[in-house]
Amino acid sequence: MDSAYRLVMQPPSVDDYLRLRKESGLSARTREEAENGINGAWAAASVIHVESGETAGMGRVLGDGGWYFVIIDMAVLPRHQRKGIGDAIMTALLERIRESSPGAQVSLLADPPGRRLYARHGFVESAPSSIGMWRR
Ligand SMILES: CC(C)(COP(=O)(O)OP(=O)(O)OC[C@H]1O[C@@H](n2cnc3c(N)ncnc32)[C@H](O)[C@@H]1OP(=O)(O)O)[C@@H](O)C(=O)NCCC(=O)NCCS
């Protein structure tokens, strides 16, 4: 990631969270969901575009602090994509987990845009031994 950007280990504001999800193509969430959830993660990273002050990307981690960790909310605004921001966020979150829990199991649900990035960071498909399931 070049010097036009700065990474901080903090969640985005509620407004930025909602905008990042919507503009990057993730499902839109309500303001209430964002307000209730924004400080609930075990760790979070945001990337700021220094010149404009715009929050360009984010990623968060749910975790028990012991060994279970789940990466969520990986999103970079389209105009800032393919500049290494997603990579920098993933590197920072995994380092934060590793410092705390060297034996951590880290999982995520991988939408197509993120799959190559996740594979570069060592993620492999859990199937067939375990498949992701969800209820929505
Ligand atoms: C997934 C996502 C977060 C990745 O963010 P990103 O900042 O674009 O990620 P990176 O820049 O680190 O890597 C993306 C690609 O850009 C390439 N890249 C990185 N720096 C580059 C540069 N300076 N010049 C050209 N390409 C570059 C990387 O090699 C990578 O290529 P690949 O995907 O073909 O392997 C982003 O695409 C996104 O927000 N997508 C929409 C939301 C979404 O689906 N999120 C994932 C949910 S699971």
PDB file of C-alpha atoms and ligand atoms in Angstrom:
ATOM      1  CA  MET A   1       0.000   0.000   0.000  1.00  0.00           C
ATOM      2  CA  ASP A   2       1.512   3.354  -0.971  1.00  0.00           C
ATOM      3  CA  SER A   3       1.985   6.428   1.181  1.00  0.00           C
ATOM      4  CA  ALA A   4      -1.231   8.031  -0.098  1.00  0.00           C
ATOM      5  CA  TYR A   5      -2.972   5.823   2.460  1.00  0.00           C
ATOM      6  CA  ARG A   6      -2.757   5.304   6.210  1.00  0.00           C
ATOM      7  CA  LEU A   7      -3.944   2.215   8.083  1.00  0.00           C
ATOM      8  CA  VAL A   8      -5.372   2.527  11.595  1.00  0.00           C
ATOM      9  CA  MET A   9      -6.483  -0.326  13.859  1.00  0.00           C
ATOM     10  CA  GLN A  10      -9.919   1.169  14.418  1.00  0.00           C
ATOM     11  CA  PRO A  11     -13.385   0.576  13.005  1.00  0.00           C
ATOM     12  CA  PRO A  12     -14.787   3.139  10.582  1.00  0.00           C
ATOM     13  CA  SER A  13     -17.487   5.550  11.700  1.00  0.00           C
ATOM     14  CA  VAL A  14     -21.070   4.356  11.316  1.00  0.00           C
ATOM     15  CA  ASP A  15     -21.529   6.569   8.228  1.00  0.00           C
ATOM     16  CA  ASP A  16     -18.339   5.249   6.647  1.00  0.00           C
ATOM     17  CA  TYR A  17     -19.261   1.660   7.531  1.00  0.00           C
ATOM     18  CA  LEU A  18     -22.632   1.974   5.778  1.00  0.00           C
ATOM     19  CA  ARG A  19     -21.063   3.691   2.762  1.00  0.00           C
ATOM     20  CA  LEU A  20     -18.212   1.197   2.455  1.00  0.00           C
ATOM     21  CA  ARG A  21     -20.601  -1.760   2.483  1.00  0.00           C
ATOM     22  CA  LYS A  22     -22.990  -0.184   0.006  1.00  0.00           C
ATOM     23  CA  GLU A  23     -20.479   1.242  -2.468  1.00  0.00           C
ATOM     24  CA  SER A  24     -18.306  -1.880  -2.498  1.00  0.00           C
ATOM     25  CA  GLY A  25     -21.336  -4.014  -3.347  1.00  0.00           C
ATOM     26  CA  LEU A  26     -21.876  -5.778  -0.024  1.00  0.00           C
ATOM     27  CA  SER A  27     -25.447  -5.987   1.283  1.00  0.00           C
ATOM     28  CA  ALA A  28     -26.701  -2.661   2.651  1.00  0.00           C
ATOM     29  CA  ARG A  29     -27.326  -2.699   6.403  1.00  0.00           C
ATOM     30  CA  THR A  30     -29.518  -0.427   8.512  1.00  0.00           C
ATOM     31  CA  ARG A  31     -28.112   2.403  10.594  1.00  0.00           C
ATOM     32  CA  GLU A  32     -29.338   0.630  13.725  1.00  0.00           C
ATOM     33  CA  GLU A  33     -27.447  -2.556  12.784  1.00  0.00           C
ATOM     34  CA  ALA A  34     -24.310  -0.535  12.156  1.00  0.00           C
ATOM     35  CA  GLU A  35     -24.609   1.442  15.391  1.00  0.00           C
ATOM     36  CA  ASN A  36     -25.171  -1.712  17.428  1.00  0.00           C
ATOM     37  CA  GLY A  37     -22.377  -3.661  15.738  1.00  0.00           C
ATOM     38  CA  ILE A  38     -19.597  -1.221  14.969  1.00  0.00           C
ATOM     39  CA  ASN A  39     -17.854  -1.536  18.331  1.00  0.00           C
ATOM     40  CA  GLY A  40     -18.614  -5.226  18.775  1.00  0.00           C
ATOM     41  CA  ALA A  41     -15.701  -6.647  16.825  1.00  0.00           C
ATOM     42  CA  TRP A  42     -12.594  -8.106  18.460  1.00  0.00           C
ATOM     43  CA  ALA A  43     -10.384  -6.051  16.111  1.00  0.00           C
ATOM     44  CA  ALA A  44     -10.862  -3.715  13.189  1.00  0.00           C
ATOM     45  CA  ALA A  45      -8.765  -1.876  10.638  1.00  0.00           C
ATOM     46  CA  SER A  46      -9.583   1.135   8.485  1.00  0.00           C
ATOM     47  CA  VAL A  47      -7.581   2.680   5.681  1.00  0.00           C
ATOM     48  CA  ILE A  48      -7.733   6.444   5.192  1.00  0.00           C
ATOM     49  CA  HIS A  49      -6.899   8.262   1.958  1.00  0.00           C
ATOM     50  CA  VAL A  50      -4.613  10.886   3.466  1.00  0.00           C
ATOM     51  CA  GLU A  51      -5.206  13.754   1.010  1.00  0.00           C
ATOM     52  CA  SER A  52      -9.012  13.628   1.067  1.00  0.00           C
ATOM     53  CA  GLY A  53      -9.496  12.153   4.533  1.00  0.00           C
ATOM     54  CA  GLU A  54     -11.844   9.623   2.996  1.00  0.00           C
ATOM     55  CA  THR A  55     -12.114   6.174   4.571  1.00  0.00           C
ATOM     56  CA  ALA A  56     -11.227   3.963   1.628  1.00  0.00           C
ATOM     57  CA  GLY A  57     -11.345   0.493   3.135  1.00  0.00           C
ATOM     58  CA  MET A  58     -12.063  -1.621   6.192  1.00  0.00           C
ATOM     59  CA  GLY A  59     -11.922  -5.084   7.648  1.00  0.00           C
ATOM     60  CA  ARG A  60     -13.011  -6.475  10.996  1.00  0.00           C
ATOM     61  CA  VAL A  61     -12.517  -9.600  13.118  1.00  0.00           C
ATOM     62  CA  LEU A  62     -14.955 -11.396  15.372  1.00  0.00           C
ATOM     63  CA  GLY A  63     -13.159 -13.448  17.961  1.00  0.00           C
ATOM     64  CA  ASP A  64     -13.240 -15.078  21.351  1.00  0.00           C
ATOM     65  CA  GLY A  65      -9.695 -13.957  22.147  1.00  0.00           C
ATOM     66  CA  GLY A  66      -8.680 -17.591  22.564  1.00  0.00           C
ATOM     67  CA  TRP A  67      -8.506 -19.400  19.272  1.00  0.00           C
ATOM     68  CA  TYR A  68     -11.708 -18.765  17.263  1.00  0.00           C
ATOM     69  CA  PHE A  69     -11.550 -15.817  14.864  1.00  0.00           C
ATOM     70  CA  VAL A  70     -13.700 -14.829  11.879  1.00  0.00           C
ATOM     71  CA  ILE A  71     -12.765 -12.164   9.342  1.00  0.00           C
ATOM     72  CA  ILE A  72     -15.731 -10.012   8.309  1.00  0.00           C
ATOM     73  CA  ASP A  73     -16.534  -6.790   6.449  1.00  0.00           C
ATOM     74  CA  MET A  74     -13.573  -6.759   4.063  1.00  0.00           C
ATOM     75  CA  ALA A  75     -14.441  -3.860   1.757  1.00  0.00           C
ATOM     76  CA  VAL A  76     -12.565  -1.262  -0.285  1.00  0.00           C
ATOM     77  CA  LEU A  77     -14.307   1.508  -2.228  1.00  0.00           C
ATOM     78  CA  PRO A  78     -14.153   0.688  -5.959  1.00  0.00           C
ATOM     79  CA  ARG A  79     -12.077   3.761  -6.834  1.00  0.00           C
ATOM     80  CA  HIS A  80      -9.418   2.684  -4.342  1.00  0.00           C
ATOM     81  CA  GLN A  81      -9.328  -1.017  -5.243  1.00  0.00           C
ATOM     82  CA  ARG A  82      -6.338  -2.855  -6.750  1.00  0.00           C
ATOM     83  CA  LYS A  83      -3.831  -0.689  -4.896  1.00  0.00           C
ATOM     84  CA  GLY A  84      -2.963  -3.151  -2.162  1.00  0.00           C
ATOM     85  CA  ILE A  85      -5.377  -1.794   0.451  1.00  0.00           C
ATOM     86  CA  GLY A  86      -7.206  -5.098   0.922  1.00  0.00           C
ATOM     87  CA  ASP A  87      -3.871  -6.839   1.252  1.00  0.00           C
ATOM     88  CA  ALA A  88      -2.677  -4.337   3.886  1.00  0.00           C
ATOM     89  CA  ILE A  89      -5.893  -4.723   5.890  1.00  0.00           C
ATOM     90  CA  MET A  90      -5.695  -8.516   5.811  1.00  0.00           C
ATOM     91  CA  THR A  91      -2.012  -8.449   6.790  1.00  0.00           C
ATOM     92  CA  ALA A  92      -2.739  -6.162   9.754  1.00  0.00           C
ATOM     93  CA  LEU A  93      -5.709  -8.194  10.995  1.00  0.00           C
ATOM     94  CA  LEU A  94      -3.857 -11.510  10.740  1.00  0.00           C
ATOM     95  CA  GLU A  95      -0.849 -10.024  12.538  1.00  0.00           C
ATOM     96  CA  ARG A  96      -3.117  -8.780  15.324  1.00  0.00           C
ATOM     97  CA  ILE A  97      -4.602 -12.282  15.664  1.00  0.00           C
ATOM     98  CA  ARG A  98      -1.183 -13.963  15.537  1.00  0.00           C
ATOM     99  CA  GLU A  99       0.187 -11.703  18.302  1.00  0.00           C
ATOM    100  CA  SER A 100      -2.698 -12.702  20.530  1.00  0.00           C
ATOM    101  CA  SER A 101      -3.201 -16.351  19.593  1.00  0.00           C
ATOM    102  CA  PRO A 102      -0.469 -18.189  17.693  1.00  0.00           C
ATOM    103  CA  GLY A 103      -2.726 -21.276  17.401  1.00  0.00           C
ATOM    104  CA  ALA A 104      -5.732 -19.387  16.099  1.00  0.00           C
ATOM    105  CA  GLN A 105      -8.240 -20.842  13.670  1.00  0.00           C
ATOM    106  CA  VAL A 106      -9.238 -18.036  11.317  1.00  0.00           C
ATOM    107  CA  SER A 107     -12.203 -18.471   8.994  1.00  0.00           C
ATOM    108  CA  LEU A 108     -14.234 -16.337   6.612  1.00  0.00           C
ATOM    109  CA  LEU A 109     -16.934 -16.534   3.981  1.00  0.00           C
ATOM    110  CA  ALA A 110     -15.244 -15.733   0.692  1.00  0.00           C
ATOM    111  CA  ASP A 111     -17.229 -13.865  -1.952  1.00  0.00           C
ATOM    112  CA  PRO A 112     -15.666 -14.042  -5.433  1.00  0.00           C
ATOM    113  CA  PRO A 113     -13.902 -10.619  -5.355  1.00  0.00           C
ATOM    114  CA  GLY A 114     -11.882 -11.583  -2.284  1.00  0.00           C
ATOM    115  CA  ARG A 115     -10.945 -15.164  -3.063  1.00  0.00           C
ATOM    116  CA  ARG A 116      -7.545 -14.558  -4.636  1.00  0.00           C
ATOM    117  CA  LEU A 117      -6.595 -12.145  -1.869  1.00  0.00           C
ATOM    118  CA  TYR A 118      -7.573 -14.656   0.811  1.00  0.00           C
ATOM    119  CA  ALA A 119      -5.728 -17.486  -0.940  1.00  0.00           C
ATOM    120  CA  ARG A 120      -2.581 -15.348  -0.989  1.00  0.00           C
ATOM    121  CA  HIS A 121      -2.898 -15.113   2.791  1.00  0.00           C
ATOM    122  CA  GLY A 122      -3.089 -18.863   3.214  1.00  0.00           C
ATOM    123  CA  PHE A 123      -6.839 -19.440   3.264  1.00  0.00           C
ATOM    124  CA  VAL A 124      -8.034 -22.683   1.670  1.00  0.00           C
ATOM    125  CA  GLU A 125     -11.497 -24.079   1.109  1.00  0.00           C
ATOM    126  CA  SER A 126     -12.802 -25.917   4.148  1.00  0.00           C
ATOM    127  CA  ALA A 127     -14.956 -28.322   2.094  1.00  0.00           C
ATOM    128  CA  PRO A 128     -15.455 -31.206   1.900  1.00  0.00           C
ATOM    129  CA  SER A 129     -14.610 -31.822   5.553  1.00  0.00           C
ATOM    130  CA  SER A 130     -16.531 -28.727   6.674  1.00  0.00           C
ATOM    131  CA  ILE A 131     -18.821 -26.515   4.636  1.00  0.00           C
ATOM    132  CA  GLY A 132     -19.994 -23.026   5.493  1.00  0.00           C
ATOM    133  CA  MET A 133     -23.665 -22.877   6.463  1.00  0.00           C
ATOM    134  CA  TRP A 134     -25.749 -19.877   7.323  1.00  0.00           C
ATOM    135  CA  ARG A 135     -29.273 -18.864   8.293  1.00  0.00           C
ATOM    136  CA  ARG A 136     -30.540 -15.501   7.111  1.00  0.00           C
TER     137      ARG A 136
HETATM  138  C1  LIG B   1     -12.034  -7.915  -1.933  1.00  0.00           C
HETATM  139  C2  LIG B   1     -11.532  -6.485  -1.797  1.00  0.00           C
HETATM  140  C3  LIG B   1     -11.697  -6.044  -0.351  1.00  0.00           C
HETATM  141  C4  LIG B   1     -10.036  -6.434  -2.183  1.00  0.00           C
HETATM  142  O1  LIG B   1      -9.568  -5.099  -1.952  1.00  0.00           O
HETATM  143  P1  LIG B   1      -8.371  -4.452  -2.811  1.00  0.00           P
HETATM  144  O2  LIG B   1      -7.906  -3.260  -2.079  1.00  0.00           O
HETATM  145  O3  LIG B   1      -8.770  -4.270  -4.223  1.00  0.00           O
HETATM  146  O4  LIG B   1      -7.279  -5.628  -2.701  1.00  0.00           O
HETATM  147  P2  LIG B   1      -5.764  -5.586  -3.215  1.00  0.00           P
HETATM  148  O5  LIG B   1      -5.515  -4.321  -3.965  1.00  0.00           O
HETATM  149  O6  LIG B   1      -4.895  -5.887  -2.070  1.00  0.00           O
HETATM  150  O7  LIG B   1      -5.746  -6.836  -4.197  1.00  0.00           O
HETATM  151  C5  LIG B   1      -6.659  -6.915  -5.293  1.00  0.00           C
HETATM  152  C6  LIG B   1      -5.909  -7.131  -6.601  1.00  0.00           C
HETATM  153  O8  LIG B   1      -5.195  -5.953  -6.953  1.00  0.00           O
HETATM  154  C7  LIG B   1      -3.851  -6.279  -7.287  1.00  0.00           C
HETATM  155  N1  LIG B   1      -2.997  -5.136  -6.985  1.00  0.00           N
HETATM  156  C8  LIG B   1      -2.559  -4.741  -5.760  1.00  0.00           C
HETATM  157  N2  LIG B   1      -1.814  -3.624  -5.883  1.00  0.00           N
HETATM  158  C9  LIG B   1      -1.807  -3.316  -7.201  1.00  0.00           C
HETATM  159  C10 LIG B   1      -1.224  -2.268  -7.951  1.00  0.00           C
HETATM  160  N3  LIG B   1      -0.500  -1.317  -7.364  1.00  0.00           N
HETATM  161  N4  LIG B   1      -1.423  -2.248  -9.292  1.00  0.00           N
HETATM  162  C11 LIG B   1      -2.166  -3.203  -9.889  1.00  0.00           C
HETATM  163  N5  LIG B   1      -2.754  -4.237  -9.220  1.00  0.00           N
HETATM  164  C12 LIG B   1      -2.582  -4.279  -7.903  1.00  0.00           C
HETATM  165  C13 LIG B   1      -3.569  -7.491  -6.426  1.00  0.00           C
HETATM  166  O9  LIG B   1      -2.493  -8.251  -6.920  1.00  0.00           O
HETATM  167  C14 LIG B   1      -4.887  -8.235  -6.547  1.00  0.00           C
HETATM  168  O10 LIG B   1      -4.942  -8.919  -7.779  1.00  0.00           O
HETATM  169  P3  LIG B   1      -5.765 -10.294  -7.968  1.00  0.00           P
HETATM  170  O11 LIG B   1      -7.074 -10.152  -7.252  1.00  0.00           O
HETATM  171  O12 LIG B   1      -5.938 -10.395  -9.437  1.00  0.00           O
HETATM  172  O13 LIG B   1      -4.935 -11.370  -7.388  1.00  0.00           O
HETATM  173  C15 LIG B   1     -12.270  -5.531  -2.763  1.00  0.00           C
HETATM  174  O14 LIG B   1     -12.202  -6.055  -4.069  1.00  0.00           O
HETATM  175  C16 LIG B   1     -13.729  -5.310  -2.414  1.00  0.00           C
HETATM  176  O15 LIG B   1     -14.055  -4.498  -1.552  1.00  0.00           O
HETATM  177  N6  LIG B   1     -14.645  -6.005  -3.138  1.00  0.00           N
HETATM  178  C17 LIG B   1     -16.071  -5.783  -2.970  1.00  0.00           C
HETATM  179  C18 LIG B   1     -16.561  -6.225  -1.619  1.00  0.00           C
HETATM  180  C19 LIG B   1     -16.326  -7.706  -1.385  1.00  0.00           C
HETATM  181  O16 LIG B   1     -16.727  -8.550  -2.169  1.00  0.00           O
HETATM  182  N7  LIG B   1     -15.627  -8.008  -0.295  1.00  0.00           N
HETATM  183  C20 LIG B   1     -15.252  -9.367   0.062  1.00  0.00           C
HETATM  184  C21 LIG B   1     -16.328 -10.043   0.813  1.00  0.00           C
HETATM  185  S1  LIG B   1     -15.860 -11.716   1.215  1.00  0.00           S
END
